Each structure stands twice: as C-alpha cells, then as structure tokens.
Short mmCIF file of C-alpha atoms in Angstrom, two decimals:
data_model
loop_
_atom_site.label_atom_id
_atom_site.label_comp_id
_atom_site.label_asym_id
_atom_site.label_seq_id
_atom_site.Cartn_x
_atom_site.Cartn_y
_atom_site.Cartn_z
CA MET A 197 -9.24 -46.90 -35.03
CA ALA A 198 -9.39 -44.03 -37.33
CA ARG A 199 -11.38 -41.17 -36.58
CA ARG A 200 -14.53 -40.42 -38.17
CA ILE A 201 -15.30 -37.02 -39.84
CA GLY A 202 -18.97 -36.57 -41.09
CA VAL A 203 -19.64 -34.32 -43.96
CA LEU A 204 -22.68 -32.79 -45.19
CA VAL A 205 -22.79 -31.58 -48.74
CA PRO A 206 -25.53 -30.06 -51.26
CA ALA A 207 -27.33 -32.99 -53.04
CA GLY A 208 -25.79 -32.20 -56.47
CA ASN A 209 -22.27 -31.39 -55.31
CA PRO A 210 -20.03 -33.65 -57.30
CA THR A 211 -16.71 -32.12 -55.96
CA VAL A 212 -16.57 -32.35 -52.24
CA GLU A 213 -16.46 -35.95 -51.88
CA PRO A 214 -13.50 -36.82 -54.36
CA GLU A 215 -11.47 -33.78 -53.39
CA LEU A 216 -11.68 -34.52 -49.44
CA TYR A 217 -10.97 -38.24 -50.21
CA ARG A 218 -8.03 -36.99 -52.10
CA MET A 219 -6.65 -34.85 -49.37
CA ALA A 220 -7.46 -36.78 -46.09
CA PRO A 221 -4.75 -38.41 -44.03
CA ALA A 222 -5.01 -42.14 -43.50
CA SER A 223 -5.71 -41.61 -39.79
CA VAL A 224 -9.45 -40.51 -40.50
CA THR A 225 -12.48 -41.86 -42.43
CA LEU A 226 -15.03 -39.71 -44.24
CA HIS A 227 -18.81 -40.21 -44.23
CA PHE A 228 -21.01 -38.21 -46.40
CA ALA A 229 -24.69 -37.06 -46.20
CA ARG A 230 -26.44 -35.06 -48.84
CA LEU A 231 -28.68 -32.09 -48.18
CA ASP A 232 -32.00 -31.51 -50.18
CA GLY A 233 -32.07 -28.37 -52.05
CA GLY A 234 -35.76 -28.73 -53.16
CA GLU A 235 -36.70 -27.84 -56.86
CA GLY A 236 -34.45 -26.43 -59.41
CA THR A 237 -31.16 -27.52 -60.79
CA PRO A 238 -28.16 -28.32 -58.17
CA GLY A 239 -25.23 -26.00 -59.13
CA ALA A 240 -27.08 -23.41 -61.41
CA HIS A 241 -26.93 -19.78 -60.94
CA VAL A 242 -30.60 -19.57 -61.55
CA GLY A 243 -32.57 -19.95 -58.10
CA MET A 244 -29.25 -20.59 -56.31
CA GLU A 245 -30.13 -17.92 -53.60
CA ARG A 246 -33.58 -19.55 -52.90
CA ARG A 247 -32.07 -23.10 -52.62
CA LEU A 248 -29.28 -21.94 -50.36
CA LEU A 249 -31.55 -21.83 -47.27
CA VAL A 250 -33.79 -24.62 -48.32
CA TYR A 251 -30.63 -26.94 -47.66
CA LEU A 252 -30.90 -26.07 -43.96
CA ASP A 253 -34.57 -27.36 -43.83
CA SER A 254 -33.26 -31.07 -44.28
CA LEU A 255 -30.97 -30.84 -41.41
CA PRO A 256 -33.48 -32.54 -39.06
CA ALA A 257 -33.85 -35.49 -41.37
CA VAL A 258 -30.16 -35.97 -42.47
CA LEU A 259 -27.97 -35.31 -39.63
CA PRO A 260 -29.31 -38.32 -37.43
CA THR A 261 -28.37 -40.59 -40.24
CA LEU A 262 -24.84 -38.98 -40.45
CA ALA A 263 -24.75 -39.15 -36.46
CA ALA A 264 -25.32 -43.12 -36.81
CA VAL A 265 -21.72 -43.71 -37.93
CA GLN A 266 -20.65 -41.74 -34.50
CA PRO A 267 -18.53 -39.27 -36.18
CA SER A 268 -16.19 -37.09 -34.17
CA VAL A 269 -17.14 -33.83 -35.87
CA VAL A 270 -19.57 -32.88 -38.62
CA VAL A 271 -18.71 -30.20 -41.01
CA LEU A 272 -21.11 -28.37 -43.31
CA ALA A 273 -19.10 -28.16 -46.58
CA HIS A 274 -20.93 -25.48 -48.28
CA THR A 275 -19.81 -21.89 -47.92
CA SER A 276 -22.38 -19.87 -49.68
CA VAL A 277 -25.19 -21.15 -47.36
CA SER A 278 -23.21 -19.02 -44.74
CA TYR A 279 -23.51 -16.08 -46.90
CA ALA A 280 -27.24 -16.35 -47.23
CA LEU A 281 -27.57 -17.07 -43.60
CA GLY A 282 -25.35 -14.03 -42.42
CA TYR A 283 -22.43 -14.08 -40.10
CA ALA A 284 -24.45 -13.09 -37.10
CA HIS A 285 -26.74 -16.09 -37.46
CA GLU A 286 -24.43 -18.83 -38.16
CA PRO A 287 -23.76 -19.50 -34.29
CA ALA A 288 -27.39 -20.43 -33.69
CA LEU A 289 -27.02 -23.04 -36.92
CA VAL A 290 -23.76 -24.59 -35.30
CA VAL A 291 -25.58 -25.03 -31.85
CA ARG A 292 -28.48 -26.71 -33.82
CA MET A 293 -26.07 -29.08 -35.92
CA THR A 294 -24.27 -30.23 -32.85
CA LYS A 295 -27.42 -31.11 -30.98
CA LEU A 296 -28.66 -33.16 -34.00
CA ALA A 297 -25.25 -34.53 -34.87
CA GLY A 298 -24.31 -35.67 -31.11
CA CYS A 299 -20.81 -34.18 -31.76
CA PRO A 300 -19.22 -30.74 -32.59
CA GLY A 301 -20.51 -29.14 -35.75
CA ILE A 302 -18.49 -26.80 -37.52
CA MET A 303 -19.08 -24.67 -40.86
CA ALA A 304 -16.77 -24.47 -43.83
CA SER A 305 -17.04 -20.58 -43.75
CA ARG A 306 -15.84 -20.60 -39.87
CA ALA A 307 -13.13 -23.25 -41.00
CA ILE A 308 -11.96 -20.69 -43.38
CA LEU A 309 -11.76 -18.12 -40.67
CA ALA A 310 -9.94 -20.20 -38.24
CA ALA A 311 -7.54 -20.91 -41.11
CA PHE A 312 -6.73 -17.36 -41.58
CA ALA A 313 -6.29 -16.69 -37.98
CA GLN A 314 -3.78 -19.61 -38.05
CA LEU A 315 -1.95 -18.19 -41.03
CA GLY A 316 -2.15 -14.42 -39.60
CA VAL A 317 -4.25 -13.42 -42.56
CA ARG A 318 -6.71 -10.27 -42.56
CA ARG A 319 -6.43 -8.94 -46.09
CA ILE A 320 -7.95 -11.48 -48.55
CA ALA A 321 -8.53 -11.68 -52.33
CA LEU A 322 -11.67 -13.33 -53.02
CA ALA A 323 -12.35 -15.33 -55.87
CA THR A 324 -15.97 -17.07 -56.64
CA PRO A 325 -17.90 -19.12 -59.33
CA TYR A 326 -21.04 -17.45 -57.88
CA SER A 327 -23.52 -15.04 -59.39
CA GLU A 328 -23.00 -11.25 -58.68
CA ALA A 329 -25.68 -11.51 -55.98
CA ILE A 330 -24.14 -14.09 -53.93
CA GLU A 331 -20.49 -12.79 -54.42
CA THR A 332 -21.86 -9.68 -52.93
CA LEU A 333 -23.33 -11.46 -50.06
CA GLY A 334 -19.97 -13.19 -49.61
CA ALA A 335 -18.12 -9.90 -49.36
CA VAL A 336 -20.74 -8.76 -46.80
CA TYR A 337 -20.03 -11.95 -44.58
CA TRP A 338 -16.34 -11.74 -44.80
CA LYS A 339 -16.44 -8.01 -43.72
CA ALA A 340 -18.77 -8.85 -40.85
CA ALA A 341 -16.10 -11.54 -39.76
CA GLY A 342 -13.32 -8.94 -39.55
CA LEU A 343 -11.57 -9.70 -42.83
CA ASP A 344 -10.73 -7.06 -45.23
CA VAL A 345 -11.72 -8.14 -48.92
CA VAL A 346 -9.03 -5.99 -50.78
CA ALA A 347 -9.86 -7.56 -54.18
CA HIS A 348 -12.48 -9.84 -55.47
CA ARG A 349 -13.27 -11.52 -59.05
CA ARG A 350 -16.06 -13.56 -60.20
CA LEU A 351 -15.57 -16.56 -62.71
CA GLU A 352 -17.20 -15.44 -65.83
CA GLY A 353 -19.46 -17.35 -68.09
CA VAL A 354 -20.60 -19.84 -65.32
CA THR A 355 -24.07 -21.64 -65.97
CA ASN A 356 -23.59 -24.34 -63.50
CA ILE A 357 -20.68 -24.37 -60.77
CA TYR A 358 -20.74 -28.32 -61.12
CA ASP A 359 -19.64 -28.18 -64.54
CA GLU A 360 -16.50 -26.13 -64.04
CA THR A 361 -13.10 -27.52 -64.41
CA GLU A 362 -9.78 -26.85 -62.40
CA ALA A 363 -8.08 -25.15 -65.35
CA ARG A 364 -10.91 -22.56 -65.10
CA ALA A 365 -10.25 -22.23 -61.21
CA TYR A 366 -6.59 -21.78 -61.69
CA GLU A 367 -7.12 -19.02 -64.46
CA LEU A 368 -9.59 -17.34 -62.07
CA GLY A 369 -7.02 -17.44 -59.16
CA ARG A 370 -4.37 -16.24 -61.41
CA SER A 371 -6.58 -13.24 -62.77
CA ILE A 372 -7.29 -11.81 -59.47
CA ASP A 373 -5.16 -8.67 -57.87
CA MET A 374 -3.02 -10.10 -55.23
CA ARG A 375 -0.87 -6.98 -54.47
CA GLU A 376 -2.52 -5.86 -51.27
CA ALA A 377 -3.93 -9.40 -50.12
CA ASP A 378 -2.23 -11.53 -47.61
CA ALA A 379 -4.05 -14.64 -49.10
CA LEU A 380 -6.13 -15.93 -51.81
CA LEU A 381 -9.50 -17.35 -50.87
CA ILE A 382 -11.24 -19.46 -53.42
CA SER A 383 -14.72 -19.85 -52.33
CA GLY A 384 -17.04 -22.55 -53.52
CA THR A 385 -16.90 -26.15 -52.66
CA GLY A 386 -18.38 -27.14 -55.79
CA LEU A 387 -15.45 -25.75 -57.68
CA PRO A 388 -12.58 -28.21 -58.16
CA THR A 389 -9.45 -26.92 -56.75
CA ALA A 390 -7.39 -29.88 -55.01
CA GLY A 391 -4.85 -30.13 -57.94
CA ILE A 392 -4.11 -26.18 -58.33
CA ILE A 393 -3.84 -25.18 -54.78
CA GLN A 394 -0.02 -25.83 -54.44
CA ARG A 395 0.77 -24.59 -57.76
CA LEU A 396 -1.13 -21.09 -57.14
CA GLU A 397 0.71 -20.93 -54.03
CA ASN A 398 3.94 -21.37 -55.46
CA GLU A 399 3.35 -18.75 -58.09
CA LEU A 400 1.50 -16.23 -55.98
CA GLY A 401 3.89 -16.73 -53.04
CA LYS A 402 1.07 -16.34 -50.46
CA PRO A 403 -1.40 -18.91 -48.85
CA VAL A 404 -4.20 -20.31 -50.95
CA VAL A 405 -7.21 -21.48 -49.14
CA THR A 406 -10.34 -22.92 -50.25
CA GLY A 407 -13.47 -24.09 -48.58
CA GLN A 408 -12.47 -27.86 -48.94
CA THR A 409 -9.06 -27.34 -47.37
CA ALA A 410 -10.09 -25.34 -44.67
CA ALA A 411 -13.09 -27.59 -43.96
CA LEU A 412 -10.86 -30.58 -43.88
CA TRP A 413 -7.98 -28.75 -41.69
CA HIS A 414 -10.47 -27.53 -38.93
CA ALA A 415 -12.25 -30.69 -38.97
CA LEU A 416 -9.01 -32.75 -38.24
CA ARG A 417 -8.20 -30.32 -35.39
CA VAL A 418 -11.81 -30.53 -33.82
CA ALA A 419 -11.54 -34.28 -34.15
CA GLY A 420 -8.19 -34.41 -32.29
CA VAL A 421 -6.09 -35.47 -35.18
CA ASP A 422 -2.65 -34.17 -35.47
CA ALA A 423 -1.89 -34.79 -39.28
CA ARG A 424 -0.13 -32.57 -41.90
CA VAL A 425 -0.80 -33.23 -45.53
CA SER A 426 1.47 -31.97 -48.22
CA GLY A 427 0.95 -30.99 -51.79
CA TYR A 428 -2.30 -28.97 -51.03
CA GLY A 429 -1.22 -25.81 -49.57
CA ARG A 430 0.63 -24.57 -46.57
CA LEU A 431 -2.61 -24.78 -44.37
CA LEU A 432 -2.58 -28.36 -44.48
CA ALA A 433 1.10 -28.80 -44.62
CA GLY A 434 1.51 -26.82 -41.29
#
C-alpha cells in the first residue's frame, strides 16, 4: 500500500498541489487540507504579514480532517509562516501539529534546513516573491538557523504571488548573485518553480532548493519512503 503524505496549504495557494503531484513518486499518495487566512486577498502583498499567523489559528479545525486519512507524515507547506513565527518558536508548533495529526508534523522551512544539511550547504542566495518586510523576516530566520545569506533578491512588481509564473521565477533565480553562495533557495511555495529547477541547477552549477522540493524530500524520508525523483534538482534525485 502506498504511504500517505498529508499537506497543509494556505487557502488560496494554487501552486503546491499541482507541483507536488508532478514531483511525487508513485509510491506515495498526497492528501491536502487548506488553512484559513481570514479576511483579505490570498497571495496579495497587502495584509500578508497579518494573514501569516492567522493561518495557524485554523490548525485545530483542519488537522483532524487530514488525520482521518491516517497519513505517515503531515507537512505544513508554507515557508513564510515560519518567518513570521520565528525560528525559536517553531519547535512548539511542530509538537502541536504532531499531536493534532497523530503522526509526525514537519515544516517546509525545517525541511529546507534538513535539505541543506544533506547537501552540505551553509551559504545561500535567497530569492523570494515577498514584500520587503517578509523578505527581511526570512533573512533573520535563516541567520537564526545558522545559515549565511550571502545574497538576496526580491521579485519586483509583485502584486499577488499566486499570479506569478515560472518564467518570472526563472529570471529571479538567474538575476541573483551566486558567486559566494553554495546553493540557491527560492522561498515561497506559492511561486511556481517545478519546471525550472533542473534548468537553473544546470546553468548555475549549484543546488537549487525550493519549499516544494524540500517539503516533499523531507516528507518522503520521515514517511520511510526511499525514492529518488529525477528532473527536479539534485536534492530529490539524490
């Protein structure tokens, strides 16, 4: 029987589901539940900082419905909520998720950290589609986690993250200064990236990790699934 992976996503995120379906091996099935961000337009820069922590308020209502399918692991596929919460406060949230889900809970952000440890990465270039305020929170988060952000760049002209394209994500990845970085992190699970990761890796000659690839990679390992997926970067192919 295929292992089941539960995934929590922000209510308006149209990207995580198709990208994880695209990348997941046949040995697992994916099961999604959506977190309520309250009032405001999902994906919009306006009001995003407030919505980030509001998503966590819906965990007690949403997680039991996901637990009903008896997943081997549940992953919160939302990196910027970790930035708003703060690195030091994340372990308590993981414990809470695990209790509500009845199985191991993991965060996309911590999955990224585990991925970088696997790849031997400490110095990163950070590319984001966020507002300046959330990008700053992200840089603080990764520094607290022990990484060195040697370059960072925001995608210009974003009104709503969920309206962005792979072509724009590719240009963002190509535009960042990679000279001192061990790897490129494209943060933001609402930004479509599955089709450009391998291309960027080939051109940059360095690992490219996204919230989606790291979340899937870590969830597979926590679920005890030894699967390698080609075409989406060396992390999943390893």
